PDB file of C-alpha atoms and ligand atoms in Angstrom:
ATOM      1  CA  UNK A1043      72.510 167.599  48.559  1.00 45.00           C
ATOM      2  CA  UNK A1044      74.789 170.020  47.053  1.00 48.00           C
ATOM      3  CA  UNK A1045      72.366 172.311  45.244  1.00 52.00           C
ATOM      4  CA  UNK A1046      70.822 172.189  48.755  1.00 52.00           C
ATOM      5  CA  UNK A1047      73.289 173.191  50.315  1.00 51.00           C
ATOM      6  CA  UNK A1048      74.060 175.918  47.858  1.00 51.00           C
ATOM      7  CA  UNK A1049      70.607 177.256  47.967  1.00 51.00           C
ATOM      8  CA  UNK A1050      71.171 177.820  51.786  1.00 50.00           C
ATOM      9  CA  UNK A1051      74.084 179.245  51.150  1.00 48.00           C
ATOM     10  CA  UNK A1052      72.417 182.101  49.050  1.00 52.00           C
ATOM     11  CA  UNK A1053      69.119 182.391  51.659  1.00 52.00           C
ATOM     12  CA  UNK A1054      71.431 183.092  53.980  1.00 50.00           C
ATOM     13  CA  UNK A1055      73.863 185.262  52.470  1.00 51.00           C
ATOM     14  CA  UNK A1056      72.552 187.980  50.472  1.00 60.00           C
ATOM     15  CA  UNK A1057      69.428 189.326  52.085  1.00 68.00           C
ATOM     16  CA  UNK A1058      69.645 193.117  52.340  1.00 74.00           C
ATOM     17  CA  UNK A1059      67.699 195.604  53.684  1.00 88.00           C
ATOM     18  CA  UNK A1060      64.126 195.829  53.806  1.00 93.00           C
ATOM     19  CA  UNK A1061      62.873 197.696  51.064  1.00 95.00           C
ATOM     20  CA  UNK A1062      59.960 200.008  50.763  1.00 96.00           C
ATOM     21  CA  UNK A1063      58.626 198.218  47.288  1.00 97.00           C
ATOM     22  CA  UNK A1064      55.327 200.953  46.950  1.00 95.00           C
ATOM     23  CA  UNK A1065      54.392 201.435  43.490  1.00 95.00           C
ATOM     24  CA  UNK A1066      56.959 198.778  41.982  1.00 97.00           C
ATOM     25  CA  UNK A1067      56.371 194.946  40.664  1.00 97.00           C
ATOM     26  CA  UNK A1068      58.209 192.577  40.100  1.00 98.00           C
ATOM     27  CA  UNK A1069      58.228 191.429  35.973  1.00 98.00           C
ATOM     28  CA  UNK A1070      59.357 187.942  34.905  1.00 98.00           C
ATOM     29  CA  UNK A1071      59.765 188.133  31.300  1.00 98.00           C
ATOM     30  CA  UNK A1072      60.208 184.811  30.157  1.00 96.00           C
ATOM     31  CA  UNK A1073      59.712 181.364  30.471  1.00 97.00           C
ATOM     32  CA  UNK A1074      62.903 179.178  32.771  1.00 97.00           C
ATOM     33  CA  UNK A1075      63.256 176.894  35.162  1.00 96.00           C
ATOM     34  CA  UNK A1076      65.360 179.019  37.229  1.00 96.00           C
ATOM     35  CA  UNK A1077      64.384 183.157  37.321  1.00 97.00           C
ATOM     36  CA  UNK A1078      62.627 183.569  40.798  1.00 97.00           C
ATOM     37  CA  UNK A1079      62.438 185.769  43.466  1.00 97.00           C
ATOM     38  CA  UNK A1080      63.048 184.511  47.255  1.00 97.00           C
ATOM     39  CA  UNK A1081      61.127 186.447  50.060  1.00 97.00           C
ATOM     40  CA  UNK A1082      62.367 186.699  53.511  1.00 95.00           C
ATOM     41  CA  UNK A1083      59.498 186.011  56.107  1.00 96.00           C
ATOM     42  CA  UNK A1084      59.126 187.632  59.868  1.00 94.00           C
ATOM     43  CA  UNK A1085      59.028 184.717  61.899  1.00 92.00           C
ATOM     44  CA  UNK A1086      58.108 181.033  61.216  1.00 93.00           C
ATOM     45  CA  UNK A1087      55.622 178.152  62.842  1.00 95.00           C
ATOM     46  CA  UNK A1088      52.791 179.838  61.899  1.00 95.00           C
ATOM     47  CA  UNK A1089      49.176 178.732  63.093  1.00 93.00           C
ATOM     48  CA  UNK A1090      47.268 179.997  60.312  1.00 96.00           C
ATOM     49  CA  UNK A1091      48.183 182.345  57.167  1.00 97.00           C
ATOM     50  CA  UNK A1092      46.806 184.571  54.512  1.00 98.00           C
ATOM     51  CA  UNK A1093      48.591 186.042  51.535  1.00 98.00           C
ATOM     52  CA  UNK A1094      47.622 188.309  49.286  1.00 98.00           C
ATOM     53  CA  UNK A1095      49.659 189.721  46.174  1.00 98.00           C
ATOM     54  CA  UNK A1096      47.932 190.906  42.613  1.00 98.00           C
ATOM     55  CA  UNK A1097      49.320 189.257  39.549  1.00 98.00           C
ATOM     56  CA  UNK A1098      48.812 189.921  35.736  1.00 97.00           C
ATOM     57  CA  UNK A1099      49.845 187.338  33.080  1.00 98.00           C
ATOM     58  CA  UNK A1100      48.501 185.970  29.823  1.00 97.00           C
ATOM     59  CA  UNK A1101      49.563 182.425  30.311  1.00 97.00           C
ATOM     60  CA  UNK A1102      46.812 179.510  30.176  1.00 95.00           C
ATOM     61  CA  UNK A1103      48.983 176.564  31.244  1.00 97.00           C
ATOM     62  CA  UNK A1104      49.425 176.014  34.734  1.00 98.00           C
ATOM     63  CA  UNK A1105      51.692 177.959  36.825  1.00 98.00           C
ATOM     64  CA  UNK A1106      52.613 179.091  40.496  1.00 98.00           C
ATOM     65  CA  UNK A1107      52.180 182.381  41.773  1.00 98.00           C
ATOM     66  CA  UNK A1108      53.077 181.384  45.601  1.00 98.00           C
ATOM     67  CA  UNK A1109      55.334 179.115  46.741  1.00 98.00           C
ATOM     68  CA  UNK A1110      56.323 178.272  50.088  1.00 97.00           C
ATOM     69  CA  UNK A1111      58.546 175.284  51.329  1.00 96.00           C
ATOM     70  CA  UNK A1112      59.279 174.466  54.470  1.00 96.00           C
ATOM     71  CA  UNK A1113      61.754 171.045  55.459  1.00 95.00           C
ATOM     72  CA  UNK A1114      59.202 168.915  55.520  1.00 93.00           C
ATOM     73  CA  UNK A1115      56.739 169.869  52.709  1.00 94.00           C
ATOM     74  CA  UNK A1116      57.381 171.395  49.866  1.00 94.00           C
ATOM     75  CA  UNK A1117      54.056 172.646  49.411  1.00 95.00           C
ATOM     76  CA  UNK A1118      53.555 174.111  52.375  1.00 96.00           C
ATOM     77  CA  UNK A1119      51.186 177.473  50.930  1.00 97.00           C
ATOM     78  CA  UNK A1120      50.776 176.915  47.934  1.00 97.00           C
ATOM     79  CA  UNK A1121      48.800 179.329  45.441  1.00 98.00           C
ATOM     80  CA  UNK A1122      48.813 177.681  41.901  1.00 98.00           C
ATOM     81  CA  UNK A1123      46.485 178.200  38.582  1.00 98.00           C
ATOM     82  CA  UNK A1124      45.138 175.169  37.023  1.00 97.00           C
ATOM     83  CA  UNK A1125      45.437 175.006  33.211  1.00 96.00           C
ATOM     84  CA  UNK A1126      41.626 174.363  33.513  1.00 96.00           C
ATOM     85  CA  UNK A1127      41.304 177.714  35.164  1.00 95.00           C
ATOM     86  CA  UNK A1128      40.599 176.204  38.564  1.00 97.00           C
ATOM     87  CA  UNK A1129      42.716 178.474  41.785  1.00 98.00           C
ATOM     88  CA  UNK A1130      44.535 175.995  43.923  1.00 98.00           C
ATOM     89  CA  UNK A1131      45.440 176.369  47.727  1.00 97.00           C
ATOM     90  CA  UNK A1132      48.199 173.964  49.299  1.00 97.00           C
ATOM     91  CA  UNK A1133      48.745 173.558  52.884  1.00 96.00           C
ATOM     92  CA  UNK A1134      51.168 171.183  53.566  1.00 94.00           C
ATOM     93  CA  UNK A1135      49.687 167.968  52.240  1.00 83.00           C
ATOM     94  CA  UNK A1136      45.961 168.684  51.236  1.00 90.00           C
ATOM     95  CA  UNK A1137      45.271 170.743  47.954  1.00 94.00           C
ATOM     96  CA  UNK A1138      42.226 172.326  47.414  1.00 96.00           C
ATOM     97  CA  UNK A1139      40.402 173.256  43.951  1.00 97.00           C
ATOM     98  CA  UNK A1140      38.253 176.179  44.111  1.00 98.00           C
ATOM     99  CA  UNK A1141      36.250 176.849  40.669  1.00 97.00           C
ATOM    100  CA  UNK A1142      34.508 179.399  38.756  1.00 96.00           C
ATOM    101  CA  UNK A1143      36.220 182.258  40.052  1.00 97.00           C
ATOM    102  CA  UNK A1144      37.390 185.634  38.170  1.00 96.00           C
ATOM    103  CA  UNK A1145      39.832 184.445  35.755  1.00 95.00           C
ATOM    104  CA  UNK A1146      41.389 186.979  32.963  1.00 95.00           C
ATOM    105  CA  UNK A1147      44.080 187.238  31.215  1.00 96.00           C
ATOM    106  CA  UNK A1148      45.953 190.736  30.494  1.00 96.00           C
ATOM    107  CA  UNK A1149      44.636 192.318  33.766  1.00 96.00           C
ATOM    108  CA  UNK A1150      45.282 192.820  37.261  1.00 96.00           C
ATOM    109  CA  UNK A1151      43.784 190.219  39.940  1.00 97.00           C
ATOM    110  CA  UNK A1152      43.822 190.599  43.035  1.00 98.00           C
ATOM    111  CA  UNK A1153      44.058 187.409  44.945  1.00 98.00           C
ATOM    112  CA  UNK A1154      43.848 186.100  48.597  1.00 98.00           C
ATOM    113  CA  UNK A1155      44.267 182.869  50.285  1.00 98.00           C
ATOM    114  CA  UNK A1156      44.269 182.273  53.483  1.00 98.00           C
ATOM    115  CA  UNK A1157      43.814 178.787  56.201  1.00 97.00           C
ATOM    116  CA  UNK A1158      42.653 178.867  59.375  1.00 96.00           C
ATOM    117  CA  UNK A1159      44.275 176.201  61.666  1.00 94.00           C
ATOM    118  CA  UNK A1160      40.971 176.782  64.419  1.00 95.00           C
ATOM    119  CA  UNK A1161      38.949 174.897  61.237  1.00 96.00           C
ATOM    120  CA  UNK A1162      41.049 173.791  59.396  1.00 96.00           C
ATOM    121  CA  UNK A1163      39.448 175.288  56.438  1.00 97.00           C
ATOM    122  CA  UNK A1164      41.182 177.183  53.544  1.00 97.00           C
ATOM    123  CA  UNK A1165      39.149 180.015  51.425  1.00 98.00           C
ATOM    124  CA  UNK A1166      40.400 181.965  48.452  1.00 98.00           C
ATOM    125  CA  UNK A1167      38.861 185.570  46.887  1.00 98.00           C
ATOM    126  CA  UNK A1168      39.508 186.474  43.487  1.00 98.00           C
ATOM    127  CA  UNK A1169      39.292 190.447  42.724  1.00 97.00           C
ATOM    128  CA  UNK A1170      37.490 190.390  45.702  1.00 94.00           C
ATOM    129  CA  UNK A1171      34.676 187.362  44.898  1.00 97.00           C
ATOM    130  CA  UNK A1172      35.300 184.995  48.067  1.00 97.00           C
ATOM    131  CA  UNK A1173      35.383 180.878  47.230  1.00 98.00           C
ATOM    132  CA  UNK A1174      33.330 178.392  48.663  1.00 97.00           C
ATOM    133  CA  UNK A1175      35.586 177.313  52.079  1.00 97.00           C
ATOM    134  CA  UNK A1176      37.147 173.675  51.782  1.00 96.00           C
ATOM    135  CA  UNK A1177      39.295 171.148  54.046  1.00 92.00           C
ATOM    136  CA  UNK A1178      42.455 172.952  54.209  1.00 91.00           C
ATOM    137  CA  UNK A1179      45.027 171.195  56.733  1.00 91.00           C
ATOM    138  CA  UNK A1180      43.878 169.643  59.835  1.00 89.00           C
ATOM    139  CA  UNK A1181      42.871 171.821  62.437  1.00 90.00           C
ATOM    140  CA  UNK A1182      45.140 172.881  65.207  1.00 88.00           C
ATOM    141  CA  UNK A1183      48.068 171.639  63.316  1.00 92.00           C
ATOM    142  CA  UNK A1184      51.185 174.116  62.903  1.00 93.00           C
ATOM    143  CA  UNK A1185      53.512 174.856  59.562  1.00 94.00           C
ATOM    144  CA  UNK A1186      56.554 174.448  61.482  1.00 94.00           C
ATOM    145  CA  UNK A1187      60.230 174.668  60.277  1.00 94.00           C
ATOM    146  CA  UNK A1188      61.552 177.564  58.258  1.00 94.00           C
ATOM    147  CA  UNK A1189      59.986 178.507  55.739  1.00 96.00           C
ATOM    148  CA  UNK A1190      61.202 179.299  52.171  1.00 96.00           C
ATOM    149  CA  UNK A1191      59.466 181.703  49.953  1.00 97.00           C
ATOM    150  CA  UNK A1192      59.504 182.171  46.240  1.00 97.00           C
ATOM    151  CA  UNK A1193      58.311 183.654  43.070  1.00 98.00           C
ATOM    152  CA  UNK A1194      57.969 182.337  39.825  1.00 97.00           C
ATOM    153  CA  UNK A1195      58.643 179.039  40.487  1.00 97.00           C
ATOM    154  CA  UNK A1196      57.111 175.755  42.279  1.00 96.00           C
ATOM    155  CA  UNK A1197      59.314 174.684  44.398  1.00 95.00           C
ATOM    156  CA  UNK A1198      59.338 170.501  44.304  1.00 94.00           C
ATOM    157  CA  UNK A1199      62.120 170.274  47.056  1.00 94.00           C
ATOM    158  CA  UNK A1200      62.885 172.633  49.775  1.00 95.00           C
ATOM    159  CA  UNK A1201      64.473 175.947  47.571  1.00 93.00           C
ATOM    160  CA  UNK A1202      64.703 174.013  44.251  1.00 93.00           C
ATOM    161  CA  UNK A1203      64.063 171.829  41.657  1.00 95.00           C
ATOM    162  CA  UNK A1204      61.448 174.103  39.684  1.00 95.00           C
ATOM    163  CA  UNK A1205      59.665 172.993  36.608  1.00 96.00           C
ATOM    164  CA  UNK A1206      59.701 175.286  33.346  1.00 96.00           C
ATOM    165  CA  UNK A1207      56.220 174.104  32.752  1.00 96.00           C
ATOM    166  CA  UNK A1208      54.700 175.657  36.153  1.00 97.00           C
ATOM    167  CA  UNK A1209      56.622 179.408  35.720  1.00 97.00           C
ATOM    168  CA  UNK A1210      55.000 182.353  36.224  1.00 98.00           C
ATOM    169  CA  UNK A1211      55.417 184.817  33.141  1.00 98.00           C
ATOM    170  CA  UNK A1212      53.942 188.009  34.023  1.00 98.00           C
ATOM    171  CA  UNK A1213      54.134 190.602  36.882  1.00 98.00           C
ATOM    172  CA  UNK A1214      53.520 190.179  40.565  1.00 98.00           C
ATOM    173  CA  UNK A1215      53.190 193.484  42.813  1.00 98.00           C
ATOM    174  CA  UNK A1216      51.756 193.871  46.374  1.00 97.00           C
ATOM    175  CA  UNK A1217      52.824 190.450  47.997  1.00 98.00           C
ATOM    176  CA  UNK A1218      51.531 190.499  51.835  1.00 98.00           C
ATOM    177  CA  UNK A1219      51.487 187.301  54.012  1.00 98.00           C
ATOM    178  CA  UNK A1220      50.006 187.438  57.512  1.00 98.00           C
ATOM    179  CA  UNK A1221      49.963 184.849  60.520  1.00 97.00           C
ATOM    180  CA  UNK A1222      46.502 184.854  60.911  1.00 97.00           C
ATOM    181  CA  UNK A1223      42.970 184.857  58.940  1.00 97.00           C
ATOM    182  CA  UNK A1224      42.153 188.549  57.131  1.00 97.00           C
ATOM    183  CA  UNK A1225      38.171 189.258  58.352  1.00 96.00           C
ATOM    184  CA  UNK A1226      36.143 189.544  54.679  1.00 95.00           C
ATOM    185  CA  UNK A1227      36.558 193.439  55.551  1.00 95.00           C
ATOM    186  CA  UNK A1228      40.067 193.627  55.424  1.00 96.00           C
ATOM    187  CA  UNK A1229      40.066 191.213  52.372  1.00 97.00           C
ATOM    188  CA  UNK A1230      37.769 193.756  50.486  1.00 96.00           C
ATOM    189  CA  UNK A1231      40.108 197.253  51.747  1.00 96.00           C
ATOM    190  CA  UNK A1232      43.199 194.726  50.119  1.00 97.00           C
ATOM    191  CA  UNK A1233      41.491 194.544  47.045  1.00 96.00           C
ATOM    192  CA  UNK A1234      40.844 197.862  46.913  1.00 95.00           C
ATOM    193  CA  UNK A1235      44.237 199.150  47.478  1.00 89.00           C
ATOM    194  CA  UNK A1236      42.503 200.883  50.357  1.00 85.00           C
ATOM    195  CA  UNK A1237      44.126 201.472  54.144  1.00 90.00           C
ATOM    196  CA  UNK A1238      44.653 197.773  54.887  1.00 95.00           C
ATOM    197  CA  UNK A1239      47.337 196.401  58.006  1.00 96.00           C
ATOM    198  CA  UNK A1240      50.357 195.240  56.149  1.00 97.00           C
ATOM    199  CA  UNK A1241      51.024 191.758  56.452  1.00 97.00           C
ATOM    200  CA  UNK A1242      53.127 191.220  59.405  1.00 97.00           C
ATOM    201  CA  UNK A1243      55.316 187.875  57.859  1.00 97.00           C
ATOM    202  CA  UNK A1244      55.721 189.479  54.553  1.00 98.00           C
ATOM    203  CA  UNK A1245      54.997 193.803  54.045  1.00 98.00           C
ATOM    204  CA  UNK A1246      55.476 194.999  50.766  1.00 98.00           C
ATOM    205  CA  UNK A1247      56.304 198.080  52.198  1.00 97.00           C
ATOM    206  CA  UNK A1248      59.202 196.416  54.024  1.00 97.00           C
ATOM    207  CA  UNK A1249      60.499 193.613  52.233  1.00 97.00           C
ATOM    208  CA  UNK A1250      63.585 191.775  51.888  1.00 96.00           C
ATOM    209  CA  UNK A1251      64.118 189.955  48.961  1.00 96.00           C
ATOM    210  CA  UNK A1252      66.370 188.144  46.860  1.00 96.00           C
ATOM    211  CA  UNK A1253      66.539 188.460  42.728  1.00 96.00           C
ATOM    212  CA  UNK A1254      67.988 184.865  40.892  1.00 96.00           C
ATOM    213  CA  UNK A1255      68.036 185.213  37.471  1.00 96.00           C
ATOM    214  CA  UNK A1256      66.031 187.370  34.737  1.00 96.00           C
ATOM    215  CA  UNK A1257      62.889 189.403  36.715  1.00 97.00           C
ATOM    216  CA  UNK A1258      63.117 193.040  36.679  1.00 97.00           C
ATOM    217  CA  UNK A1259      62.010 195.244  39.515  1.00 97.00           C
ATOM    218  CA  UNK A1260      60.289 198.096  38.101  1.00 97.00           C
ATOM    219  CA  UNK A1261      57.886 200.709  38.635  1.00 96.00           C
ATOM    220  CA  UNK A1262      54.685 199.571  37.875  1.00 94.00           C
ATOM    221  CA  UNK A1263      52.642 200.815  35.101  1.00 85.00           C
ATOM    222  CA  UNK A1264      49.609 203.644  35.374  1.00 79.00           C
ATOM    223  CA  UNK A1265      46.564 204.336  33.117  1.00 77.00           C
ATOM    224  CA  UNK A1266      47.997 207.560  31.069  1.00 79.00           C
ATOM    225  CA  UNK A1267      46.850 210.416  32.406  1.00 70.00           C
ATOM    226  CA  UNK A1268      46.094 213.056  30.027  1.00 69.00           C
TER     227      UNK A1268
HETATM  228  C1  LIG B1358      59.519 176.123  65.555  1.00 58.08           C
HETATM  229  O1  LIG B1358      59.215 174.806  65.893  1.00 58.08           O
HETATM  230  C2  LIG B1358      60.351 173.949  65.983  1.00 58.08           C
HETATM  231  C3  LIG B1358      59.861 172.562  66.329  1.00 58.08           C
HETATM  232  O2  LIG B1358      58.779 172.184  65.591  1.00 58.08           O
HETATM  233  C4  LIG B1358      61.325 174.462  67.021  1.00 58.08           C
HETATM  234  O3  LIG B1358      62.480 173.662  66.997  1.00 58.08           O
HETATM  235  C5  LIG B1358      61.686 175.882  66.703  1.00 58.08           C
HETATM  236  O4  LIG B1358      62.505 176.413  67.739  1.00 58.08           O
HETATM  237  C6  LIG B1358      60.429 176.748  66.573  1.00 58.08           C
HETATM  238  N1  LIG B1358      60.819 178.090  66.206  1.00 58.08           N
HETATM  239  C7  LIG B1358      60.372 179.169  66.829  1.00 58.08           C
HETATM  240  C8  LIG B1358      60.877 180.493  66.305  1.00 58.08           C
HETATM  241  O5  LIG B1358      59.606 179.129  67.765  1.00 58.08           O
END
C-alpha cells in the first residue's frame, strides 16, 4: 500500500513539459528490477488502441517492451517477447501469441499492436509483416480507469512490482499510442518513418515522461556518413 502510494506520489508530481523527443531514444543499459521510464497518456477509457514504438536489443529471454496498467488490470496493453520468440499482445485479461514473425537481434524493429473493441480482435506487424488477427478483449468492452504507462519493466501491480527477469535491455525510440485502429496504410508509412498522424494518447513529438533509475536519453545513432 505504501509503495503504492509512493508511486502515485511520483506520477503525479514530476511530469514536465512535453518534449519534442525527434531523433532521440531512450537506452536502458542494464539489467534491474527498477530502471523504467513512465509515459504520460492524453486521455483515458479508451475503446480501442494501437501503439507503435521501434526497439533494438540482443536479449533472448523474455522481456516487456510495453506496459500499461490500469486499477483493475495490470496488463491492460501489453506488448511482451516470448523467450521462444513468439510477440505477445495483452488486453486486459486475454493474451494473445502471434508466431513466426521478424525476430532479430542487434537491429531495429519496428513494431505495432493494436485491438479493436468493434471485434474484439487484436493484430500485431513486425517491420511491417502484419500477424494473423486473434481474440483480443471482448468486443465493445472499454479499458477504463487511468492508465499507467511504462518502459522497461512489466508492471505486475498497478506502477510496480517489476521482475528483473522480464527487463528490457536495449533502446526504445518512436513510442506512439493512438485511441483507435491504424488502417494497414498508416501501419506501413509508421514503419517507414514516413509522414504518419502522431499518436494522439502518446506523440513522440510531444511527450511527457518520467526517468526512474539508470536509462539514458540520447540521440539516437546514424549509419556514418562518409
Ligand atoms: C472513465 O470511466 C470511469 C468509469 O468507468 C469514470 O469514472 C471516469 O470519469 C471516466 N473518465 C473520463 C475521462 O471520461
Amino acid at each position: 500500500m505504501e509503495r503504492l502510494f509512493l508511486v502515485h506520489a511520483l506520477f503525479t508530481m514530476c511530469w514536465a513539459v512535453p518534449q519534442d523527443l525527434s531523433g532521440k531514444m531512450f537506452t536502458f543499459p542494464k539489467e534491474s528490477d527498477s530502471d523504467h521510464v513512465g509515459l504520460m497518456p492524453t486521455g483515458e477509457n479508451y475503446t480501442s488502441v494501437t501503439v507503435c514504438l521501434r526497439y533494438f536489443t540482443d536479449v533472448k529471454r523474455a522481456f516487456s517492451i510495453f506496459s500499461m496498467a490500469t486499477p483493475t488490470s495490470t496488463n491492460d496493453f501489453l506488448l511482451f517477447k516470448e523467450s521462444n520468440g513468439d510477440m505477445e499482445l495483452h488486453v486486459r485479461y486475454e493474451g494473445s501469441a502471434f508466431t513466426g514473425l521478424p525476430d532479430e537481434q542487434n537491429m531495429w524493429m519496428s513494431l505495432c499492436g493494436s485491438w479493436d473493441s468493434v471485434t474484439g480482435l487484436s493484430q500485431v506487424w513486425i517491420n511491417g509483416k502484419p500477424s494473423a488477427r486473434k481474440m483480443g478483449y471482448t468486443a465493445g468492452s472499454v479499458l477504463d480507469g487511468k492508465p499507467i504507462i511504462i518502459l522497461g519493466q512489466e508492471q505486475d501491480s498497478y506502477g510496480g512490482n517489476f521482475d528483473k527477469g522480464q527487463a528490457f535491455i536495449g533502446q526504445l525510440t518512436d513510442v506512439h499510442m493512438w485511441n483507435y485502429v491504424l488502417s494497414p496504410c498508416e501501419i506501413q508509412r509508421f514503419t517507414s518513418d514516413l509522414n504518419f498522424t502522431p499518436g494522439n494518447v502518446l506523440n513522440w513529438r510531444s511527450l511527457e515522461y518520467t526517468i526512474d533509475g539508470h536509462v539514458v536519453l540520447e540521440n539516437k545513432q546514424t549509419p556514418c556518413q562518409e
